[in-house]
Short mmCIF file of C-alpha atoms and ligand atoms in Angstrom, two decimals:
data_model
loop_
_atom_site.label_atom_id
_atom_site.label_comp_id
_atom_site.label_asym_id
_atom_site.label_seq_id
_atom_site.Cartn_x
_atom_site.Cartn_y
_atom_site.Cartn_z
CA UNK J 1 98.46 83.31 119.79
CA UNK J 2 97.28 86.21 117.66
CA UNK J 3 96.89 85.43 113.95
CA UNK J 4 98.50 87.29 111.07
CA UNK J 5 96.88 89.89 108.86
CA UNK J 6 97.49 89.56 105.11
CA UNK J 7 96.27 91.84 102.35
CA UNK J 8 96.30 91.60 98.57
CA UNK J 9 96.42 94.73 96.43
CA UNK J 10 96.83 95.87 92.85
CA UNK J 11 95.08 97.86 90.16
CA UNK J 12 91.97 96.30 88.63
CA UNK J 13 92.93 93.48 86.29
CA UNK J 14 96.35 92.91 87.90
CA UNK J 15 95.40 89.32 88.77
CA UNK J 16 94.74 89.64 92.49
CA UNK J 17 91.51 87.62 92.67
CA UNK J 18 93.13 84.79 90.71
CA UNK J 19 95.49 84.06 93.60
CA UNK J 20 93.29 84.44 96.66
CA UNK J 21 92.21 80.79 96.69
CA UNK J 22 95.84 79.71 96.33
CA UNK J 23 96.91 81.78 99.37
CA UNK J 24 94.07 80.32 101.45
CA UNK J 25 94.86 76.74 100.48
CA UNK J 26 98.59 77.23 101.01
CA UNK J 27 98.01 78.43 104.59
CA UNK J 28 95.35 75.84 105.37
CA UNK J 29 97.72 73.09 104.22
CA UNK J 30 100.11 74.39 106.89
CA UNK J 31 97.51 74.21 109.61
CA UNK J 32 96.26 77.79 109.70
CA UNK J 33 92.63 78.76 110.00
CA UNK J 34 92.06 81.38 107.33
CA UNK J 35 89.32 83.99 107.28
CA UNK J 36 89.06 85.37 103.78
CA UNK J 37 87.30 88.68 103.26
CA UNK J 38 87.24 91.81 101.11
CA UNK J 39 86.98 95.59 101.04
CA UNK J 40 84.90 97.49 100.50
CA UNK J 41 82.60 94.89 102.06
CA UNK J 42 83.28 91.97 104.33
CA UNK J 43 80.22 92.54 106.55
CA UNK J 44 76.50 92.92 105.73
CA UNK J 45 76.72 96.71 106.17
CA UNK J 46 80.03 96.82 104.29
CA UNK J 47 78.50 94.96 101.34
CA UNK J 48 75.71 97.57 101.17
CA UNK J 49 78.34 100.32 101.17
CA UNK J 50 80.21 98.40 98.45
CA UNK J 51 77.13 98.50 96.22
CA UNK J 52 77.01 102.29 96.58
CA UNK J 53 80.75 102.73 96.20
CA UNK J 54 81.03 100.64 93.04
CA UNK J 55 78.01 102.11 91.26
CA UNK J 56 77.14 105.64 92.49
CA UNK J 57 78.96 108.81 91.57
CA UNK J 58 79.97 110.81 94.65
CA UNK J 59 82.39 113.45 95.92
CA UNK J 60 85.89 112.02 96.30
CA UNK J 61 85.94 112.66 100.04
CA UNK J 62 82.54 110.97 100.45
CA UNK J 63 84.06 108.00 98.65
CA UNK J 64 87.08 107.95 100.97
CA UNK J 65 84.90 108.29 104.08
CA UNK J 66 82.61 105.44 103.00
CA UNK J 67 85.65 103.23 102.30
CA UNK J 68 86.79 103.87 105.86
CA UNK J 69 83.27 103.37 107.24
CA UNK J 70 83.21 99.94 105.60
CA UNK J 71 86.73 99.31 106.94
CA UNK J 72 85.82 100.30 110.50
CA UNK J 73 82.91 97.85 110.51
CA UNK J 74 85.06 95.16 108.89
CA UNK J 75 87.69 95.58 111.61
CA UNK J 76 85.14 95.44 114.41
CA UNK J 77 83.11 92.51 113.10
CA UNK J 78 85.68 90.38 111.28
CA UNK J 79 89.36 91.32 111.37
CA UNK J 80 89.98 92.00 115.07
CA UNK J 81 87.93 89.08 116.45
CA UNK J 82 89.51 86.64 113.99
CA UNK J 83 93.09 87.77 114.73
CA UNK J 84 92.38 87.61 118.46
CA UNK J 85 91.11 84.04 118.06
CA UNK J 86 94.37 83.06 116.35
CA UNK J 87 93.02 82.90 112.78
CA UNK J 88 94.86 84.36 109.84
CA UNK J 89 92.92 87.05 108.01
CA UNK J 90 93.28 87.50 104.26
CA UNK J 91 91.68 90.70 103.03
CA UNK J 92 91.20 91.43 99.35
CA UNK J 93 92.27 95.11 99.68
CA UNK J 94 92.68 97.39 102.71
CA UNK J 95 93.93 100.94 103.34
CA UNK J 96 96.67 100.83 100.69
CA UNK J 97 93.80 100.74 98.17
CA UNK J 98 92.42 103.98 99.59
CA UNK J 99 95.82 105.62 99.15
CA UNK J 100 96.10 104.21 95.62
CA UNK J 101 92.57 104.99 94.39
CA UNK J 102 91.27 107.95 96.39
CA UNK J 103 94.61 109.78 96.86
CA UNK J 104 96.58 108.58 93.82
CA UNK J 105 93.73 108.08 91.36
CA UNK J 106 91.28 110.77 92.45
CA UNK J 107 93.77 113.19 93.95
CA UNK J 108 92.51 113.42 97.53
CA UNK J 109 95.01 115.17 99.78
CA UNK J 110 97.34 112.48 101.14
CA UNK J 111 97.52 114.12 104.57
CA UNK J 112 93.75 113.64 104.92
CA UNK J 113 94.17 109.96 104.06
CA UNK J 114 96.93 109.64 106.63
CA UNK J 115 94.63 111.23 109.20
CA UNK J 116 91.89 108.68 108.40
CA UNK J 117 94.36 105.82 108.64
CA UNK J 118 95.67 107.09 111.99
CA UNK J 119 92.12 107.51 113.29
CA UNK J 120 90.60 104.21 112.12
CA UNK J 121 93.53 101.86 112.69
CA UNK J 122 96.34 103.51 114.67
CA UNK J 123 97.73 100.13 115.76
CA UNK J 124 96.75 97.69 113.02
CA UNK J 125 98.82 97.23 109.84
CA UNK J 126 99.03 94.14 107.63
CA UNK J 127 101.84 91.71 108.47
CA UNK J 128 102.18 91.06 104.74
CA UNK J 129 100.84 92.87 101.69
CA UNK J 130 101.09 91.14 98.32
CA UNK J 131 101.05 93.84 95.66
CA UNK J 132 100.25 92.44 92.22
CA UNK J 133 101.95 94.77 89.80
CA UNK J 134 101.42 94.94 86.03
CA UNK J 135 101.69 97.61 83.34
CA UNK J 136 98.36 99.32 82.63
CA UNK J 137 97.97 97.79 79.18
CA UNK J 138 98.17 94.27 80.62
CA UNK J 139 95.59 95.07 83.29
CA UNK J 140 93.28 96.65 80.71
CA UNK J 141 93.52 93.66 78.37
CA UNK J 142 92.74 91.27 81.21
CA UNK J 143 89.77 93.34 82.35
CA UNK J 144 88.29 93.74 78.88
CA UNK J 145 88.57 90.00 78.32
CA UNK J 146 86.65 89.07 81.43
CA UNK J 147 83.81 91.13 82.82
CA UNK J 148 81.32 93.98 82.87
CA UNK J 149 83.10 96.91 84.36
CA UNK J 150 82.15 98.80 87.54
CA UNK J 151 82.65 102.52 88.25
CA UNK J 152 86.35 102.19 89.03
CA UNK J 153 87.13 99.77 86.23
CA UNK J 154 85.68 102.22 83.68
CA UNK J 155 88.29 104.85 84.62
CA UNK J 156 90.90 105.91 82.04
CA UNK J 157 94.51 104.80 81.80
CA UNK J 158 95.92 107.93 83.53
CA UNK J 159 93.78 107.17 86.58
CA UNK J 160 95.27 103.68 86.89
CA UNK J 161 98.78 105.03 86.23
CA UNK J 162 98.36 107.25 89.30
CA UNK J 163 96.91 104.36 91.35
CA UNK J 164 99.80 102.11 90.38
CA UNK J 165 102.38 104.81 91.19
CA UNK J 166 100.83 105.36 94.61
CA UNK J 167 100.83 101.61 95.34
CA UNK J 168 104.52 101.45 94.43
CA UNK J 169 105.22 104.51 96.60
CA UNK J 170 103.53 102.79 99.56
CA UNK J 171 105.59 99.67 98.88
CA UNK J 172 108.77 101.74 99.03
CA UNK J 173 107.61 103.43 102.21
CA UNK J 174 106.84 100.11 103.97
CA UNK J 175 109.31 97.59 102.54
CA UNK J 176 109.10 95.36 105.63
CA UNK J 177 105.50 94.34 104.91
CA UNK J 178 105.17 94.72 101.11
CA UNK J 179 106.09 92.10 98.56
CA UNK J 180 105.75 93.48 95.03
CA UNK J 181 104.90 90.68 92.64
CA UNK J 182 105.48 90.91 88.90
CA UNK J 183 102.07 89.72 87.81
CA UNK J 184 102.88 89.64 84.08
CA UNK J 185 104.44 86.21 84.59
CA UNK J 186 102.50 82.97 84.37
CA UNK J 187 100.06 82.03 87.13
CA UNK J 188 102.39 79.17 88.19
CA UNK J 189 105.44 81.45 88.43
CA UNK J 190 103.45 84.02 90.35
CA UNK J 191 102.27 81.39 92.81
CA UNK J 192 105.84 80.27 93.36
CA UNK J 193 106.73 83.82 94.52
CA UNK J 194 103.61 83.99 96.69
CA UNK J 195 104.53 80.69 98.34
CA UNK J 196 108.01 81.99 99.16
CA UNK J 197 106.60 85.14 100.73
CA UNK J 198 104.15 83.11 102.82
CA UNK J 199 106.83 80.66 103.97
CA UNK J 200 108.82 83.57 105.42
CA UNK J 201 105.85 84.58 107.52
CA UNK J 202 105.02 81.10 108.78
P1 ADP E 301 91.94 91.45 89.70
O1 ADP E 301 91.31 90.69 90.80
O2 ADP E 301 93.31 91.95 90.07
O3 ADP E 301 91.10 92.54 89.13
P2 ADP E 301 91.72 88.95 88.24
O4 ADP E 301 92.43 88.03 89.15
O5 ADP E 301 90.23 88.91 88.18
O6 ADP E 301 92.22 90.46 88.48
O7 ADP E 301 92.35 88.71 86.81
C1 ADP E 301 91.81 89.31 85.63
C2 ADP E 301 91.94 88.32 84.45
O8 ADP E 301 93.32 88.08 84.18
C3 ADP E 301 91.33 86.96 84.74
O9 ADP E 301 90.67 86.52 83.58
C4 ADP E 301 92.52 86.06 85.03
O10 ADP E 301 92.29 84.73 84.65
C5 ADP E 301 93.61 86.69 84.19
N1 ADP E 301 94.95 86.51 84.80
C6 ADP E 301 95.27 86.69 86.09
N2 ADP E 301 96.57 86.43 86.31
C7 ADP E 301 97.09 86.09 85.11
C8 ADP E 301 98.40 85.70 84.66
N3 ADP E 301 99.45 85.65 85.50
N4 ADP E 301 98.55 85.44 83.36
C9 ADP E 301 97.52 85.52 82.52
N5 ADP E 301 96.26 85.86 82.86
C10 ADP E 301 96.04 86.15 84.14
P1 TYD E 302 87.72 94.72 93.94
O1 TYD E 302 87.13 93.92 95.04
O2 TYD E 302 89.13 94.49 93.59
O3 TYD E 302 86.84 94.56 92.65
P2 TYD E 302 86.59 93.22 91.82
O4 TYD E 302 85.77 92.31 92.67
O5 TYD E 302 85.87 93.77 90.64
O6 TYD E 302 87.96 92.64 91.51
O7 TYD E 302 87.63 96.25 94.34
C1 TYD E 302 86.56 97.03 94.21
C2 TYD E 302 87.00 98.42 93.79
O8 TYD E 302 87.07 99.29 94.93
C3 TYD E 302 88.35 98.48 93.10
O9 TYD E 302 88.17 99.10 91.84
C4 TYD E 302 89.17 99.40 93.97
C5 TYD E 302 88.16 100.16 94.79
N1 TYD E 302 88.63 100.56 96.13
C6 TYD E 302 88.93 101.89 96.37
O10 TYD E 302 88.82 102.73 95.48
N2 TYD E 302 89.35 102.27 97.62
C7 TYD E 302 89.46 101.38 98.65
O11 TYD E 302 89.82 101.76 99.78
C8 TYD E 302 89.14 100.01 98.38
C9 TYD E 302 89.23 98.99 99.49
C10 TYD E 302 88.73 99.64 97.12
#
């Protein structure tokens, strides 16, 4: 039986990475084989593209195209084979992030993004997308407290406001696969909500 495809999304600092291990363990405890991966990245070529994407300045459409180049490779090498083998795939970001960051944040024409999505994965969509949602100030505080910032994380508040709005728009457009999680709550409360969403899928 084909596995399920799960994605986690949210603006930088929303708390996404904090919960990836929990999702994996929750599914493994219920007998699923979980392949955990990320975008941009997830393959040797994708990780090289990630280096460029996170540190080099480039035209916004170059950025979008490289995100989809990484995604195409990720699908071919990791996502499709794993799903076909019956594994569950958990990807830290997927195409919703391109809509949020390149269309919402940077302002790339949404119809071009839709064309890329239709070209690169006309059939594939996540079975479940966990969107970690927090106000910008909370995300910023969490980021500043933790790490050296990459190209995206150094963007201003208005950029993340547009990313967040685009994520929420996607969630409204695809309510059957999105679960929007209030990530201002405690880690334990957040994990409770994640567990409920996963149980529904199992
Ligand atoms: P992201 O992957 O979305 O950028 P992280 O998971 O790395 O964010 O979280 C950023 C910081 O916020 C980390 O230091 C993490 O421990 C903290 N954090 C995450 N979730 C919560 C939460 N619910 N309450 C308090 N702090 C949190
Ligand atoms: P992420 O893995 O969340 O970074 P970190 O490991 O620091 O938590 O994501 C890397 C960055 O790439 C993030 O700022 C969002 C950005 N991104 C896009 O702009 N478009 C995309 O399509 C994807 C997948 C990521």
